[in-house]
PDB file of C-alpha atoms in Angstrom:
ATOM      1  CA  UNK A   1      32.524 -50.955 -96.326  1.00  0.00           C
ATOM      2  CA  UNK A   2      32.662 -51.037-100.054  1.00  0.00           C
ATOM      3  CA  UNK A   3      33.988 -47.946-101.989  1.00  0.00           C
ATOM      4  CA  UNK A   4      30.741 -47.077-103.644  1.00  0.00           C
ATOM      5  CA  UNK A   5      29.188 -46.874 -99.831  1.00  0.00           C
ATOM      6  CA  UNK A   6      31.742 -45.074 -98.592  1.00  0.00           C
ATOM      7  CA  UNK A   7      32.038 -41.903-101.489  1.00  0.00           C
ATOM      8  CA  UNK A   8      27.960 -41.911-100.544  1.00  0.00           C
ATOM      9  CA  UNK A   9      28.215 -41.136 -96.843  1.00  0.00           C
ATOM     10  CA  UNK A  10      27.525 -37.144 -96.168  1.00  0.00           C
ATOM     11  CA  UNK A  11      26.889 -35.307 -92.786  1.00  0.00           C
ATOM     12  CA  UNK A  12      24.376 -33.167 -92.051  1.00  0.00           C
ATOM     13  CA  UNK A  13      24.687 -30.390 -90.042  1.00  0.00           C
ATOM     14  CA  UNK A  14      21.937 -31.963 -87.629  1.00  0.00           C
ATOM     15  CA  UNK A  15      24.614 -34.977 -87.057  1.00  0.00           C
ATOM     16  CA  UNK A  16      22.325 -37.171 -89.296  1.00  0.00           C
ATOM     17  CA  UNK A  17      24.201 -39.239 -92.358  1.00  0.00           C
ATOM     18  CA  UNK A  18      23.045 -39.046 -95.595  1.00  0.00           C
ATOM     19  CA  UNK A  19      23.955 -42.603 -97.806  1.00  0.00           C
ATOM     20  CA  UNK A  20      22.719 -44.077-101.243  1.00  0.00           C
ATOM     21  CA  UNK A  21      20.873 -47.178-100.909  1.00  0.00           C
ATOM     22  CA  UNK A  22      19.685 -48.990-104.201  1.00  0.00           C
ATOM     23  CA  UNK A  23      20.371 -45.102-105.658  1.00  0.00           C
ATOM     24  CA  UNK A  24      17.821 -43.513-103.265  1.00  0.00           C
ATOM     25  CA  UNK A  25      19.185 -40.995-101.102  1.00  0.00           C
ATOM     26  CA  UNK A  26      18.424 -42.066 -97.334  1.00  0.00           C
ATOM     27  CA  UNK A  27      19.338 -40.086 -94.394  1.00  0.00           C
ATOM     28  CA  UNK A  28      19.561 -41.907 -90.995  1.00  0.00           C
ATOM     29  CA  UNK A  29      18.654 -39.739 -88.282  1.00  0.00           C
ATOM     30  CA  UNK A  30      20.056 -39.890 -84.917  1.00  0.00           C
ATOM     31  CA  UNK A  31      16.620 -41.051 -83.592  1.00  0.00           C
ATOM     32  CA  UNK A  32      17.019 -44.085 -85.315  1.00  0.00           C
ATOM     33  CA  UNK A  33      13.769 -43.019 -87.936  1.00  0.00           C
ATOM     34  CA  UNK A  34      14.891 -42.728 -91.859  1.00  0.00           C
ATOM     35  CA  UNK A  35      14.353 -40.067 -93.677  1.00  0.00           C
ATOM     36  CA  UNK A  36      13.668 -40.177 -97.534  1.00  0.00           C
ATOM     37  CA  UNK A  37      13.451 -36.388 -99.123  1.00  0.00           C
ATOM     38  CA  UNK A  38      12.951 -37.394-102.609  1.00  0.00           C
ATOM     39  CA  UNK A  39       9.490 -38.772-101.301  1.00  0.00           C
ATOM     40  CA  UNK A  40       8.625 -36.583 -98.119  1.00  0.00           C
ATOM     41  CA  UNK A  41       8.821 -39.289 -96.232  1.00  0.00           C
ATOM     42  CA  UNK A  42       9.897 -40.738 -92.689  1.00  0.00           C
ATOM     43  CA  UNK A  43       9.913 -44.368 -91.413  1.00  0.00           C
ATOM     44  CA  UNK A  44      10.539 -45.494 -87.896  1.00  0.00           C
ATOM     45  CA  UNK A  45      10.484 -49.296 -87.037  1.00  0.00           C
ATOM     46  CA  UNK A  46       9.729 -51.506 -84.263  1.00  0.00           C
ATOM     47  CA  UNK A  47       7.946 -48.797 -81.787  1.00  0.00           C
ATOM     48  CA  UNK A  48       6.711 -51.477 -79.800  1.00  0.00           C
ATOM     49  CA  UNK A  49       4.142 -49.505 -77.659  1.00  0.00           C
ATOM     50  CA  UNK A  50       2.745 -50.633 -74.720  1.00  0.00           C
ATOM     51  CA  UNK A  51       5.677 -52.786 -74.085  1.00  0.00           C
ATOM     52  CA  UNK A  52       5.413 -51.854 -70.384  1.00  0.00           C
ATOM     53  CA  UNK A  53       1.593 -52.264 -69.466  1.00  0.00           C
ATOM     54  CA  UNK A  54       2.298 -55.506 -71.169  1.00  0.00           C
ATOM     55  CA  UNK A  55       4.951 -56.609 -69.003  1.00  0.00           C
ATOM     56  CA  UNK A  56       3.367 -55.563 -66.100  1.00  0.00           C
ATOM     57  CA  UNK A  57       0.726 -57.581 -67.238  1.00  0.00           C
ATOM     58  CA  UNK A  58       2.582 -60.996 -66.524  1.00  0.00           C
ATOM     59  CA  UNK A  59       4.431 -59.162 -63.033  1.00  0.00           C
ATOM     60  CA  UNK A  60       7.419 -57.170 -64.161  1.00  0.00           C
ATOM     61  CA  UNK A  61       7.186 -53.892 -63.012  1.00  0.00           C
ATOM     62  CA  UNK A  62       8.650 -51.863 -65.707  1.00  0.00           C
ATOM     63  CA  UNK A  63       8.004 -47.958 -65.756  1.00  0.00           C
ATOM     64  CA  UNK A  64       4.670 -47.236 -67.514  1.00  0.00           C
ATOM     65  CA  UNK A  65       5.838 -44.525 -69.957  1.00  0.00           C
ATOM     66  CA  UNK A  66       7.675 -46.509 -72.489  1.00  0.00           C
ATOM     67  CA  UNK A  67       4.157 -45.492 -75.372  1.00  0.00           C
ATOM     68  CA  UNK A  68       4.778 -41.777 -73.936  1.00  0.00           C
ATOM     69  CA  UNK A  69       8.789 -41.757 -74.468  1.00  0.00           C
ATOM     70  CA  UNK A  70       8.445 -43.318 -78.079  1.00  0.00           C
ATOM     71  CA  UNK A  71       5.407 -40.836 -79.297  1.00  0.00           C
ATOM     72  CA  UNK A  72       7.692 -37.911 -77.875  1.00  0.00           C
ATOM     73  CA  UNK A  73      10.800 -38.825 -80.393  1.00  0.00           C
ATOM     74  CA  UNK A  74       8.112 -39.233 -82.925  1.00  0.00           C
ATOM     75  CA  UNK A  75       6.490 -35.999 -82.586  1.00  0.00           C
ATOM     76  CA  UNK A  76       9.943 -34.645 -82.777  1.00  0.00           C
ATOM     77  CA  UNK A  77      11.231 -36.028 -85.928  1.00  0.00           C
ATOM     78  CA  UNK A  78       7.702 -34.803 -87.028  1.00  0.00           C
ATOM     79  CA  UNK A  79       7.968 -31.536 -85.904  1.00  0.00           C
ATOM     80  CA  UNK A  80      11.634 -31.562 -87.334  1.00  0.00           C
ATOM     81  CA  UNK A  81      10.704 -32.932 -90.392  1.00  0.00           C
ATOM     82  CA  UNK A  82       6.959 -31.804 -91.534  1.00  0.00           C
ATOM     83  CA  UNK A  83       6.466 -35.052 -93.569  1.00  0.00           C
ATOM     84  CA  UNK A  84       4.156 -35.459 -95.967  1.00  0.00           C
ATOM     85  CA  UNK A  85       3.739 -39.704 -95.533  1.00  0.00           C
ATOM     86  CA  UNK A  86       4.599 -41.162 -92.182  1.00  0.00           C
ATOM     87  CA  UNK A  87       5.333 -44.938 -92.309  1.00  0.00           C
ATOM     88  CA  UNK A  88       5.814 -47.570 -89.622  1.00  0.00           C
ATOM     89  CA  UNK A  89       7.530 -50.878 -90.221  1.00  0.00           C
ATOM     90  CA  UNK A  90       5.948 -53.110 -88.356  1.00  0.00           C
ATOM     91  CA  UNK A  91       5.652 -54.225 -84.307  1.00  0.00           C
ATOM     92  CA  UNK A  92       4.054 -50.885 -83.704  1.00  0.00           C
ATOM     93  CA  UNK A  93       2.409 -52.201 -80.910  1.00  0.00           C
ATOM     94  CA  UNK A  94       3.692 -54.644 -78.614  1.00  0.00           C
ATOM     95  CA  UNK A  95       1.198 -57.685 -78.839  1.00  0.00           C
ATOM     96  CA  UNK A  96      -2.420 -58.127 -79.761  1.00  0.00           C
ATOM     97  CA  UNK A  97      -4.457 -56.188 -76.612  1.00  0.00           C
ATOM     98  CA  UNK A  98      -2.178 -52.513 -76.635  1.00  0.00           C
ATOM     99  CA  UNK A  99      -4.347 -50.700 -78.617  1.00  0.00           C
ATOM    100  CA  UNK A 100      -6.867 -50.933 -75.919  1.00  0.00           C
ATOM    101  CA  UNK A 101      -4.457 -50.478 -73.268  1.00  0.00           C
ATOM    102  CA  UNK A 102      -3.013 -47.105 -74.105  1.00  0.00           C
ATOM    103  CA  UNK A 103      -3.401 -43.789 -72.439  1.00  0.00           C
ATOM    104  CA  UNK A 104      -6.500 -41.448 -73.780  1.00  0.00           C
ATOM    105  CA  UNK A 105      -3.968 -38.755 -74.684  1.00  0.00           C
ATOM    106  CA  UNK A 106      -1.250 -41.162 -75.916  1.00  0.00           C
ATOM    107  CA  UNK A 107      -3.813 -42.553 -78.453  1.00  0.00           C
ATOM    108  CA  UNK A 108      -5.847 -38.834 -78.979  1.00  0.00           C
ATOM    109  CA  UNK A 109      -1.331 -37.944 -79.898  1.00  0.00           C
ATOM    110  CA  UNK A 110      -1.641 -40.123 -82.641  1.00  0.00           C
ATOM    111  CA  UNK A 111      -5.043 -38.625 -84.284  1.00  0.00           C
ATOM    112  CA  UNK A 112      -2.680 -35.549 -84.022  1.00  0.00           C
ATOM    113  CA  UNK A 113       0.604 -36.766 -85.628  1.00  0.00           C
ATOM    114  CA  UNK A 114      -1.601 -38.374 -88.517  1.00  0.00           C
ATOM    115  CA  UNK A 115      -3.639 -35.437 -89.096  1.00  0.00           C
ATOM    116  CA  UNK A 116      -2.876 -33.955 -92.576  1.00  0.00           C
ATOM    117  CA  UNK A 117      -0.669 -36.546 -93.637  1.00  0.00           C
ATOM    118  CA  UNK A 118      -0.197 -39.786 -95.060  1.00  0.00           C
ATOM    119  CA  UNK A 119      -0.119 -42.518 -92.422  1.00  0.00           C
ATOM    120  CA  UNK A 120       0.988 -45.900 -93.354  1.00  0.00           C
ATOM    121  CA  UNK A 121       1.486 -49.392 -90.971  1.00  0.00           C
ATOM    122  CA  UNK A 122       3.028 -52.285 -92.151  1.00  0.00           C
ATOM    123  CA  UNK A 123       1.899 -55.487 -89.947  1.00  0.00           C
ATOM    124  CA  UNK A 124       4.482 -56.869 -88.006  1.00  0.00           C
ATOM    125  CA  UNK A 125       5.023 -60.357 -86.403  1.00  0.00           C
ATOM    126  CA  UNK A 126       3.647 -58.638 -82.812  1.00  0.00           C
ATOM    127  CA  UNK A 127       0.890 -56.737 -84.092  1.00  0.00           C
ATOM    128  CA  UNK A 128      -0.318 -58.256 -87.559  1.00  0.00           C
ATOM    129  CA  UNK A 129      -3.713 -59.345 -84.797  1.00  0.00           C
ATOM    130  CA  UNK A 130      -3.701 -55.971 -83.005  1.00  0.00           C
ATOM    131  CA  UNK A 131      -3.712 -53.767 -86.329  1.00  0.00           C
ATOM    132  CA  UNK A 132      -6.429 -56.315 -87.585  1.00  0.00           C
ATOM    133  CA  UNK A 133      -8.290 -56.257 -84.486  1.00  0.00           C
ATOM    134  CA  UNK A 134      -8.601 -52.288 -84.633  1.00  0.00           C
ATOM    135  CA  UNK A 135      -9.158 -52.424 -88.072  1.00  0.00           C
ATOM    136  CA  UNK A 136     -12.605 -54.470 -87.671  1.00  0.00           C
ATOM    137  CA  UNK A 137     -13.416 -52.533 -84.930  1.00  0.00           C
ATOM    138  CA  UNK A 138     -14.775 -49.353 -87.351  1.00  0.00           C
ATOM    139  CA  UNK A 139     -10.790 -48.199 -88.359  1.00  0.00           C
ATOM    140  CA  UNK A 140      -9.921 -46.819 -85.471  1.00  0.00           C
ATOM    141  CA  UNK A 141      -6.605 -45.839 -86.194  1.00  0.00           C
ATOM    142  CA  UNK A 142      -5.700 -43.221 -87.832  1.00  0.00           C
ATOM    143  CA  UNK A 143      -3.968 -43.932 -91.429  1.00  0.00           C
ATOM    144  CA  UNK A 144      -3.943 -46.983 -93.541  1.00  0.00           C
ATOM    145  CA  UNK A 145      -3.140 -50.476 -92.733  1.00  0.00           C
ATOM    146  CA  UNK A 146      -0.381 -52.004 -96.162  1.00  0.00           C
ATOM    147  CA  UNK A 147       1.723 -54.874 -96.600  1.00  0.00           C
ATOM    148  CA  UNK A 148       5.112 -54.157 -98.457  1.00  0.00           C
ATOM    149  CA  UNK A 149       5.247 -50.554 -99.664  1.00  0.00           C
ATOM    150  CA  UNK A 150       7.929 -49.269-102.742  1.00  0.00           C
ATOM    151  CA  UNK A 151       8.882 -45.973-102.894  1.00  0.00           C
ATOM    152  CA  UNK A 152      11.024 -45.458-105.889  1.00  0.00           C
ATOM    153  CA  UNK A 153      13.982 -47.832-106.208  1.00  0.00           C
ATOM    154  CA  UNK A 154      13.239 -48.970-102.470  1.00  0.00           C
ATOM    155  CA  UNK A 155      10.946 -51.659-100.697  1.00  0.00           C
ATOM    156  CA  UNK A 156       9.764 -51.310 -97.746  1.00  0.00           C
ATOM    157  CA  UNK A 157       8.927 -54.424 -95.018  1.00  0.00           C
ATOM    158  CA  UNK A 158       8.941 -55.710 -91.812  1.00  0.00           C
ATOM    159  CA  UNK A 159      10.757 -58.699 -91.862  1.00  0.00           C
ATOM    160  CA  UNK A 160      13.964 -58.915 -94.189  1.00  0.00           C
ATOM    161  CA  UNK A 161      14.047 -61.807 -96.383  1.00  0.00           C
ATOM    162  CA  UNK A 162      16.825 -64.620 -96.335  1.00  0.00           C
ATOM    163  CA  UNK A 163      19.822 -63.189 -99.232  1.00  0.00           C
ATOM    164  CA  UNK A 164      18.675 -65.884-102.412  1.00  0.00           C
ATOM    165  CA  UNK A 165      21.883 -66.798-104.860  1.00  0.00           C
ATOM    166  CA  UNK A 166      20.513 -65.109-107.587  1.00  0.00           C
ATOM    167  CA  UNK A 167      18.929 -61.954-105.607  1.00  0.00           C
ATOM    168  CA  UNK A 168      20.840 -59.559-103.731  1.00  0.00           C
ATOM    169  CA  UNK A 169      17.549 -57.860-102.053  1.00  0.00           C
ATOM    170  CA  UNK A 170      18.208 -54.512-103.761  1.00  0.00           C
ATOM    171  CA  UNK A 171      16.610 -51.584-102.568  1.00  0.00           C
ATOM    172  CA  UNK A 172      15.159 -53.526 -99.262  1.00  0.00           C
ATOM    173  CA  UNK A 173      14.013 -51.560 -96.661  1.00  0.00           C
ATOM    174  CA  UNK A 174      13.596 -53.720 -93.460  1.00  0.00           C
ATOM    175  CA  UNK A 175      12.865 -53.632 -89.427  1.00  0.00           C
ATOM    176  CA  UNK A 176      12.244 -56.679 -87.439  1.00  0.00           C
ATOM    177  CA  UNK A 177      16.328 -57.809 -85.885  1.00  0.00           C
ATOM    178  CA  UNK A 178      16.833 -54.521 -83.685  1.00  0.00           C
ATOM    179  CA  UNK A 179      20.176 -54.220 -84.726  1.00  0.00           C
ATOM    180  CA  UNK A 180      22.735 -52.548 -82.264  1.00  0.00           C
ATOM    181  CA  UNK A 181      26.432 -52.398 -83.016  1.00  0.00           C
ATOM    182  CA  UNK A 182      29.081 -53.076 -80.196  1.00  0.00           C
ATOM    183  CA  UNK A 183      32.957 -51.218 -80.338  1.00  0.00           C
ATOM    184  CA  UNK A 184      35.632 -50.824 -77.680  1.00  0.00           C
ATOM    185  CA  UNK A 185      36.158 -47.268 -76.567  1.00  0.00           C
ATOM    186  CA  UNK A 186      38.212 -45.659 -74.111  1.00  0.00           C
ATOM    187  CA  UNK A 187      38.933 -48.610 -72.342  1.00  0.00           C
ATOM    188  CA  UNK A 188      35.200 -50.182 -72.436  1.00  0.00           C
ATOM    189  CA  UNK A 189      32.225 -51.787 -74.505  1.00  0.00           C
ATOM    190  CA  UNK A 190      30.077 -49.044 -75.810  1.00  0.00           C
ATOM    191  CA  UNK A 191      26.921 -50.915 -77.528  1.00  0.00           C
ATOM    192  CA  UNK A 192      24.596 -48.200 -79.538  1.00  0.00           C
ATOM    193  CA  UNK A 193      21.264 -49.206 -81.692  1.00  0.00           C
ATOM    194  CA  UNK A 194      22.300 -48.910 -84.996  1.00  0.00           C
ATOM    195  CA  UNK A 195      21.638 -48.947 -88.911  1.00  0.00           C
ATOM    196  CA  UNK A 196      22.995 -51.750 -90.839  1.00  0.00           C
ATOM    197  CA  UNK A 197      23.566 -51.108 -94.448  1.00  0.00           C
ATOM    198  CA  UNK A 198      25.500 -52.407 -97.753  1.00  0.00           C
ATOM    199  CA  UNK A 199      24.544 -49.614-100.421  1.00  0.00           C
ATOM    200  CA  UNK A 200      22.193 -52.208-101.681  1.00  0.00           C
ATOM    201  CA  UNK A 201      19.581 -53.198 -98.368  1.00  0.00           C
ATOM    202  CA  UNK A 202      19.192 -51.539 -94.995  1.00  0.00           C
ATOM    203  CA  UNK A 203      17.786 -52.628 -91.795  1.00  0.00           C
ATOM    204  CA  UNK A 204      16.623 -49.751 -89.247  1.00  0.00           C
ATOM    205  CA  UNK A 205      17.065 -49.694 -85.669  1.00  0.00           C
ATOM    206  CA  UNK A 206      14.435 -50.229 -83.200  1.00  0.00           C
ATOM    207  CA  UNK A 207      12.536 -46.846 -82.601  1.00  0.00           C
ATOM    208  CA  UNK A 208      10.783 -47.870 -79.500  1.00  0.00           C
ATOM    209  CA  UNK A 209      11.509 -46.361 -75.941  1.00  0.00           C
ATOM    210  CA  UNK A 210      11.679 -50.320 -74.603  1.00  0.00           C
ATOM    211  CA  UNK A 211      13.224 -52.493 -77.117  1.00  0.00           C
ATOM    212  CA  UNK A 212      16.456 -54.144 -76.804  1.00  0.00           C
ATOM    213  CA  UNK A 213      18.669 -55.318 -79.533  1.00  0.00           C
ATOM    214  CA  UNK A 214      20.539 -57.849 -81.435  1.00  0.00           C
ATOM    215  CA  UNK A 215      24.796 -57.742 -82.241  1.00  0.00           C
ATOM    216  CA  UNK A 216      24.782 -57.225 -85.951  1.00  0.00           C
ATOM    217  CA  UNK A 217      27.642 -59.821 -86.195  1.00  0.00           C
ATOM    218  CA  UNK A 218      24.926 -62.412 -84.943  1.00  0.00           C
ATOM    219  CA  UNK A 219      24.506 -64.663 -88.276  1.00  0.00           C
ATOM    220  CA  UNK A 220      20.697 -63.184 -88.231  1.00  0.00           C
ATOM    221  CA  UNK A 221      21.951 -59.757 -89.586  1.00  0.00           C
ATOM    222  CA  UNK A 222      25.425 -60.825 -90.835  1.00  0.00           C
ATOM    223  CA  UNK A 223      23.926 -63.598 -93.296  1.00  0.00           C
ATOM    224  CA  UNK A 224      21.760 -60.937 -94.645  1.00  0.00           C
ATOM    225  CA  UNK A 225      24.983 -59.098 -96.887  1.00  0.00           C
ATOM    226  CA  UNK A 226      26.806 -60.907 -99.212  1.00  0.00           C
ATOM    227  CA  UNK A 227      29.717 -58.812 -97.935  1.00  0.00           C
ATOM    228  CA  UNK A 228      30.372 -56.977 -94.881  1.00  0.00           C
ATOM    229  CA  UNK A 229      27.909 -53.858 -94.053  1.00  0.00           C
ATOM    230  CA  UNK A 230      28.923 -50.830 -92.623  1.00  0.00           C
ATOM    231  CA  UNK A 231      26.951 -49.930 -88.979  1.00  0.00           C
ATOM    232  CA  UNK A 232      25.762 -46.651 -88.762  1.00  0.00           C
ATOM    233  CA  UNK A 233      25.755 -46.059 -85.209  1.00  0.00           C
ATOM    234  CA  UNK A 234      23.212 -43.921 -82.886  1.00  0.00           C
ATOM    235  CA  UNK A 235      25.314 -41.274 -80.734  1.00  0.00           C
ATOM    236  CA  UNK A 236      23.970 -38.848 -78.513  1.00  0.00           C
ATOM    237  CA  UNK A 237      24.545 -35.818 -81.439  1.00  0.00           C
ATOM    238  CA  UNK A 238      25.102 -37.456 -84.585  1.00  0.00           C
ATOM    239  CA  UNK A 239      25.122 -40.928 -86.423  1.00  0.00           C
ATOM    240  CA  UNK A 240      28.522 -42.706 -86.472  1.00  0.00           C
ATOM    241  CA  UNK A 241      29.576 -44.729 -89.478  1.00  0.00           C
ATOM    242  CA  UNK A 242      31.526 -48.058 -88.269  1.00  0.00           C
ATOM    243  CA  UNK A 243      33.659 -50.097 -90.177  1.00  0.00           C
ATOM    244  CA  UNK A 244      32.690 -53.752 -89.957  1.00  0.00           C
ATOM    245  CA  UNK A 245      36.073 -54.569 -88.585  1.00  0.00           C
ATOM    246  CA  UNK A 246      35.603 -52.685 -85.869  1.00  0.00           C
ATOM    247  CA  UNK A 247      32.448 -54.412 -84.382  1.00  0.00           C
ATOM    248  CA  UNK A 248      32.957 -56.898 -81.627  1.00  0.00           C
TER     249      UNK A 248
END
């Protein structure tokens, strides 16, 4: 973790850590959403919904209430939060038939949540059809479809790009990897959804009730700093900051 990165990090009192990315204060909640107070805004990524009805779809039986679980932490960080522009990174929804597939009052929760506020979705690699789809189909959803999206010294995307030779990605805001982080504790492997920042870029954790994750020392995320990131790590109370050395 550089020294810059480091004199940034604050707690909260809510166990959230506040950091400086590209100069923009960002605080990473212990939901895994982002919260940016200069703008009044909070971004989740990779909710995923309907991830269940879709695997039951194709025969595995998983519990139907991943859409319900993920719209609950939501509404919380919403009710926690009251902000003004909600924005969601991409793979929303699962694959190109879940908007039709969700529960009435799961899809009546989102007319609610988006209700007086600014409601953004970026397309993501599982749902750039679906949000297209719905779209067509007389704008069903609540909010506003967008591609990339800056907010002061930050983009926002789904996907983060490849780290050029002559671009360091500065002020990228990205989803997409699911990055979890994976340390030895007490005599065991404890392996947490995390963020994965530099100061300069930061990937967000899935938000999603069903989605798994990738090690952030897997070349995917790791090639994506020119030197090693600090992992801010999802506890049950508060976000964990994690040297890079101490990854396995």
């Amino acid at each position: 973790m550089n020294a810059a990165l480091r004199q940034s990090l604050a707690r909260k009192v809510c166990g959230s850590l506040s950091v400086l990315v590209a100069g923009e204060a960002c605080v990473l909640r212990c939901s895994g959403a982002l919260w940016l107070p200069a703008h009044g805004a909070l971004v989740a990524a990779d909710l995923h919904l309907e991830k269940g009805s879709a695997f039951a779809m194709r025969g595995q039986m998983l519990p139907p209430y991943d859409s319900r679980a993920t719209l609950d932490r939501l509404e919380a960080e919403i009710a926690a939060l009251d902000p003004a522009t909600v924005i969601l990174l991409g793979d929303s929804f699962h694959d190109t038939r879940a908007i039709p597939r969700m529960a009435a009052d799961d899809r009546a929760r989102l007319d609610r949540l988006a209700e007086g506020r600014d409601w953004l979705w970026l397309e993501g690699n599982h749902d750039r059809e679906a949000l297209a789809r719905d779209a067509e189909a007389a704008g069903r959803l609540p909010g506003r479809i967008v591609g990339d999206l800056s907010l002061g010294g930050l983009r926002l995307v789904h996907e983060p790009e490849a780290l050029g030779a002559d671009d360091d990605r500065r002020g990228e805001v990205a989803g997409h990897l699911h990055p979890c982080a994976r340390v030895a504790a007490y005599g065991r492997g404890v392996r947490r959804a995390c963020f994965v920042t530099d100061g300069s870029r930061l990937i967000l954790p899935a938000f999603g009730a069903f989605t798994g994750g990738l090690n952030v020392r897997d070349p995917a995320i790791a090639g994506l700093f020119a030197a090693p990131p600090m992992a801010a790590a999802l506890g049950r109370d508060r976000v964990h900051a994690l040297e890079w050395s101490r990854l396995n």
